[in-house]
Structure formats: structure tokens, C-alpha cells
Amino acid sequence: MDFSKGVLFDPGYSKYTLPFASNIDAAYNMLFSIKSPHQRKFKFQILYPQLLKLLENTVSFYLGCLLWATFISKNFKDEPKEILNNSYLGQTVSEDDMLFDVNYAINYIDKLKKDCMYYLNKTCNIPDTWLEIMIVYKKFLTENNYLVNAKTTADIVLPKQIKELSKENLYAVLEIIENVLKNGELKELFSAKKYIL
């Protein structure tokens, strides 16, 4: 990556993300349009892998944001860089709007667990780390005032849960980010979680 002119606000994750709340709502609207409880259970069985993948994609994206924020703020600690293309810069935003998706995803974990028991009669395997990532991401957003003042890498505040990283680990994080941006597999960002959380 070329950092000579500054660092991108989004290194390229957004093209691989899907709108979480609207896709979940669409899936449940389809589910609830089925009258027969037996058919509804069968439909949920088909939908379940897609719902889980959507949640995984969303959590991966949040982790990716934390990884990128950690890399750019720590790597350019001594010589801050301008953050390019921050569409929130100088905007007036509402807390409800900015936290809607992450709150929706956090609350959805409990719903999905209940739905697994109800429709599939089994517990669903949602890693505990997913909730941890979303809580830290939400904290990151609030502590940074939703990034409306983030002009340079020096303006980024990292939640206290984020570990100190060696230069070697910072570049390991960057390498994982770059690979994910090439192949579009956001879930591969989970391999970098150990460096920051």
C-alpha cells in the first residue's frame, strides 16, 4: 500500500460487505410469510447457513475496521498521516444512526441462538469472540465520536482493550489486511484478531 499521500479511511473492505439489518429483515420476512410451522422450520434450516455467513461477514468487517484503525494509528504514531476519504468528517451524525447496525448485530446473536433452539432444536455455534469484537468496535465508534473529527491518524483513539503491538506484529496485521483485500474473504481477518484483542 502506498501511504505517501495519506491513509485511506476505508482500505477497501466496503466492497465486500453486505447491509446486515436489511438482509436479516428480508430473510425473516420470507420466513414469516410461510404459514405452516413445519414448512417454516424447514425454511429456517435452509436459511440458517446464510444467516450465519451474513453475521460472520459483518463481524469480520468490524474486526477489519479495528485492525485498520490500530495499524494506521500505531504505525504513524510519530509522523501522523492525513486520513483520506472520511465521509463522516465534519458531519453532524446521530448516535442512533451510527450505532444502529452494530447494535442490531449484537442483539441478533441472542435472537439467532433462540431461533436455533426453536427451529432446529440445537444450539448454534457462534464464537464468543464475535460478541467481544462487536462490543470493542462499538466502543471504538463512541470513543472516536463516530470519526467526525478524524482528520489525521493522530486523531484516532483506540479502546483500552487493544493490545500494544510490535513493529513486526503491525506489519503482520497489514499483510493479512492486504491479502483479504485481494481475495475478498473478510473472514480471513479473524487470523489477525490475536494481535489486537
Tab-separated table of C-alpha atoms in Angstrom:
chain	number	residue	atom	x	y	z
A	1	MET	CA	0.000	0.000	0.000
A	2	ASP	CA	1.145	3.493	-0.795
A	3	PHE	CA	0.921	5.861	2.187
A	4	SER	CA	2.805	8.764	0.611
A	5	LYS	CA	-0.322	10.969	0.261
A	6	GLY	CA	-2.048	9.721	3.420
A	7	VAL	CA	-4.087	6.702	4.502
A	8	LEU	CA	-7.489	5.705	3.232
A	9	PHE	CA	-10.406	5.833	5.657
A	10	ASP	CA	-11.556	2.507	4.204
A	11	PRO	CA	-8.708	0.405	2.813
A	12	GLY	CA	-11.246	-1.412	0.595
A	13	TYR	CA	-13.437	-3.502	2.894
A	14	SER	CA	-16.753	-1.897	1.977
A	15	LYS	CA	-16.979	-3.572	-1.438
A	16	TYR	CA	-17.037	-6.950	0.339
A	17	THR	CA	-19.650	-6.103	2.975
A	18	LEU	CA	-23.395	-6.597	2.872
A	19	PRO	CA	-26.031	-4.472	4.626
A	20	PHE	CA	-26.713	-6.562	7.717
A	21	ALA	CA	-30.048	-5.362	9.121
A	22	SER	CA	-31.873	-5.154	5.776
A	23	ASN	CA	-30.698	-8.622	4.695
A	24	ILE	CA	-31.682	-10.183	8.033
A	25	ASP	CA	-35.074	-8.448	7.877
A	26	ALA	CA	-35.619	-9.711	4.318
A	27	ALA	CA	-34.794	-13.283	5.372
A	28	TYR	CA	-37.202	-13.148	8.318
A	29	ASN	CA	-39.960	-11.558	6.204
A	30	MET	CA	-39.622	-14.514	3.853
A	31	LEU	CA	-39.673	-16.914	6.817
A	32	PHE	CA	-42.760	-15.373	8.414
A	33	SER	CA	-44.640	-15.348	5.108
A	34	ILE	CA	-44.812	-19.145	5.459
A	35	LYS	CA	-47.918	-20.131	7.423
A	36	SER	CA	-47.183	-23.776	8.189
A	37	PRO	CA	-44.899	-24.186	11.270
A	38	HIS	CA	-43.422	-27.369	9.752
A	39	GLN	CA	-42.544	-25.599	6.474
A	40	ARG	CA	-41.246	-22.599	8.408
A	41	LYS	CA	-38.837	-24.843	10.343
A	42	PHE	CA	-37.687	-26.401	7.083
A	43	LYS	CA	-37.154	-22.938	5.551
A	44	PHE	CA	-35.134	-21.805	8.591
A	45	GLN	CA	-32.910	-24.854	8.167
A	46	ILE	CA	-32.135	-23.662	4.622
A	47	LEU	CA	-31.698	-20.026	5.698
A	48	TYR	CA	-29.541	-20.724	8.753
A	49	PRO	CA	-26.150	-21.101	6.959
A	50	GLN	CA	-26.836	-17.842	5.081
A	51	LEU	CA	-27.796	-16.007	8.302
A	52	LEU	CA	-24.631	-17.255	9.997
A	53	LYS	CA	-22.495	-16.229	6.997
A	54	LEU	CA	-24.055	-12.761	6.997
A	55	LEU	CA	-23.297	-12.365	10.700
A	56	GLU	CA	-19.748	-13.646	10.168
A	57	ASN	CA	-19.232	-11.152	7.316
A	58	THR	CA	-20.460	-8.271	9.498
A	59	VAL	CA	-18.253	-9.223	12.468
A	60	SER	CA	-15.282	-9.655	10.085
A	61	PHE	CA	-15.895	-6.141	8.769
A	62	TYR	CA	-15.971	-4.687	12.304
A	63	LEU	CA	-12.759	-6.541	13.144
A	64	GLY	CA	-11.242	-5.234	9.913
A	65	CYS	CA	-12.072	-1.669	10.931
A	66	LEU	CA	-10.399	-2.223	14.316
A	67	LEU	CA	-7.343	-3.785	12.663
A	68	TRP	CA	-7.020	-0.910	10.190
A	69	ALA	CA	-7.503	1.753	12.877
A	70	THR	CA	-4.878	0.028	15.033
A	71	PHE	CA	-2.410	-0.217	12.173
A	72	ILE	CA	-2.733	3.390	10.957
A	73	SER	CA	-2.751	4.956	14.423
A	74	LYS	CA	0.196	2.947	15.776
A	75	ASN	CA	2.289	2.748	12.606
A	76	PHE	CA	2.134	6.507	12.037
A	77	LYS	CA	2.315	7.458	15.710
A	78	ASP	CA	5.464	9.564	15.280
A	79	GLU	CA	4.547	11.022	11.888
A	80	PRO	CA	0.737	11.254	11.617
A	81	LYS	CA	-0.790	10.940	8.159
A	82	GLU	CA	-3.892	12.566	6.747
A	83	ILE	CA	-6.932	10.275	6.609
A	84	LEU	CA	-8.312	10.344	3.055
A	85	ASN	CA	-11.982	9.991	2.037
A	86	ASN	CA	-13.519	10.105	5.525
A	87	SER	CA	-17.137	10.818	4.551
A	88	TYR	CA	-18.051	11.411	8.233
A	89	LEU	CA	-15.510	14.222	8.685
A	90	GLY	CA	-17.240	17.376	9.901
A	91	GLN	CA	-20.700	15.792	9.629
A	92	THR	CA	-23.453	16.050	12.191
A	93	VAL	CA	-24.489	12.492	12.956
A	94	SER	CA	-26.908	10.899	15.393
A	95	GLU	CA	-25.798	8.251	17.846
A	96	ASP	CA	-28.832	6.106	16.951
A	97	ASP	CA	-27.951	6.126	13.251
A	98	MET	CA	-24.246	5.483	13.804
A	99	LEU	CA	-24.810	2.601	16.224
A	100	PHE	CA	-27.892	1.097	14.558
A	101	ASP	CA	-26.096	-1.661	12.621
A	102	VAL	CA	-23.697	-2.708	15.367
A	103	ASN	CA	-26.493	-2.730	17.987
A	104	TYR	CA	-28.683	-4.710	15.603
A	105	ALA	CA	-25.915	-7.282	15.072
A	106	ILE	CA	-25.166	-7.529	18.818
A	107	ASN	CA	-28.852	-8.121	19.607
A	108	TYR	CA	-29.178	-10.547	16.721
A	109	ILE	CA	-26.755	-13.021	18.339
A	110	ASP	CA	-29.278	-13.768	21.123
A	111	LYS	CA	-32.123	-13.967	18.625
A	112	LEU	CA	-30.229	-16.387	16.413
A	113	LYS	CA	-29.404	-18.599	19.410
A	114	LYS	CA	-33.098	-18.717	20.392
A	115	ASP	CA	-34.176	-19.369	16.806
A	116	CYS	CA	-31.697	-22.250	16.523
A	117	MET	CA	-33.237	-23.876	19.580
A	118	TYR	CA	-36.780	-23.222	18.356
A	119	TYR	CA	-36.455	-24.125	14.671
A	120	LEU	CA	-33.536	-26.574	14.663
A	121	ASN	CA	-33.727	-27.897	18.220
A	122	LYS	CA	-29.999	-27.349	18.697
A	123	THR	CA	-27.577	-24.749	19.980
A	124	CYS	CA	-25.880	-22.748	17.275
A	125	ASN	CA	-22.122	-22.425	17.253
A	126	ILE	CA	-21.483	-18.701	17.423
A	127	PRO	CA	-17.950	-17.978	18.656
A	128	ASP	CA	-17.860	-15.866	21.844
A	129	THR	CA	-15.205	-13.734	20.186
A	130	TRP	CA	-17.801	-12.357	17.749
A	131	LEU	CA	-19.634	-10.554	20.538
A	132	GLU	CA	-16.331	-9.346	22.009
A	133	ILE	CA	-15.304	-7.857	18.640
A	134	MET	CA	-18.647	-6.058	18.222
A	135	ILE	CA	-18.541	-4.600	21.735
A	136	VAL	CA	-14.999	-3.280	21.214
A	137	TYR	CA	-15.996	-1.903	17.787
A	138	LYS	CA	-18.980	-0.099	19.319
A	139	LYS	CA	-16.668	1.357	21.978
A	140	PHE	CA	-14.274	2.430	19.222
A	141	LEU	CA	-17.069	4.318	17.425
A	142	THR	CA	-18.289	6.107	20.554
A	143	GLU	CA	-14.793	6.975	21.851
A	144	ASN	CA	-13.987	8.488	18.446
A	145	ASN	CA	-17.240	10.461	18.298
A	146	TYR	CA	-18.163	8.417	15.186
A	147	LEU	CA	-14.986	9.650	13.429
A	148	VAL	CA	-16.451	13.071	12.599
A	149	ASN	CA	-13.196	14.711	13.793
A	150	ALA	CA	-10.740	12.160	12.383
A	151	LYS	CA	-8.567	14.257	10.046
A	152	THR	CA	-5.277	12.501	10.736
A	153	THR	CA	-4.102	9.201	12.176
A	154	ALA	CA	-3.254	11.093	15.396
A	155	ASP	CA	-6.993	11.757	15.923
A	156	ILE	CA	-7.797	8.056	16.295
A	157	VAL	CA	-8.491	6.825	19.820
A	158	LEU	CA	-8.098	3.092	20.361
A	159	PRO	CA	-10.153	1.388	23.091
A	160	LYS	CA	-8.076	0.216	26.054
A	161	GLN	CA	-8.750	-3.425	25.084
A	162	ILE	CA	-6.460	-3.040	22.053
A	163	LYS	CA	-3.023	-4.523	22.755
A	164	GLU	CA	0.326	-2.859	22.222
A	165	LEU	CA	1.880	-4.188	19.026
A	166	SER	CA	5.478	-4.596	17.962
A	167	LYS	CA	6.504	-3.262	14.543
A	168	GLU	CA	6.659	-6.900	13.403
A	169	ASN	CA	3.069	-7.547	14.524
A	170	LEU	CA	1.866	-4.309	12.929
A	171	TYR	CA	3.225	-5.479	9.594
A	172	ALA	CA	1.746	-8.952	10.112
A	173	VAL	CA	-1.647	-7.214	10.512
A	174	LEU	CA	-1.062	-5.151	7.361
A	175	GLU	CA	-0.110	-8.264	5.389
A	176	ILE	CA	-3.333	-10.033	6.425
A	177	ILE	CA	-5.386	-6.932	5.517
A	178	GLU	CA	-3.703	-6.709	2.087
A	179	ASN	CA	-4.338	-10.415	1.373
A	180	VAL	CA	-8.012	-10.062	2.333
A	181	LEU	CA	-8.395	-7.031	0.082
A	182	LYS	CA	-7.038	-9.105	-2.807
A	183	ASN	CA	-9.213	-12.188	-2.270
A	184	GLY	CA	-12.342	-10.591	-0.751
A	185	GLU	CA	-12.558	-13.160	2.072
A	186	LEU	CA	-13.221	-10.915	5.074
A	187	LYS	CA	-13.416	-13.910	7.430
A	188	GLU	CA	-9.647	-14.358	6.994
A	189	LEU	CA	-9.260	-11.214	9.129
A	190	PHE	CA	-10.047	-13.423	12.147
A	191	SER	CA	-6.478	-14.757	11.903
A	192	ALA	CA	-5.242	-11.242	12.859
A	193	LYS	CA	-7.503	-10.869	15.906
A	194	LYS	CA	-4.834	-12.321	18.239
A	195	TYR	CA	-2.603	-9.311	17.535
A	196	ILE	CA	-5.048	-6.703	18.819
A	197	LEU	CA	-7.512	-8.401	21.228
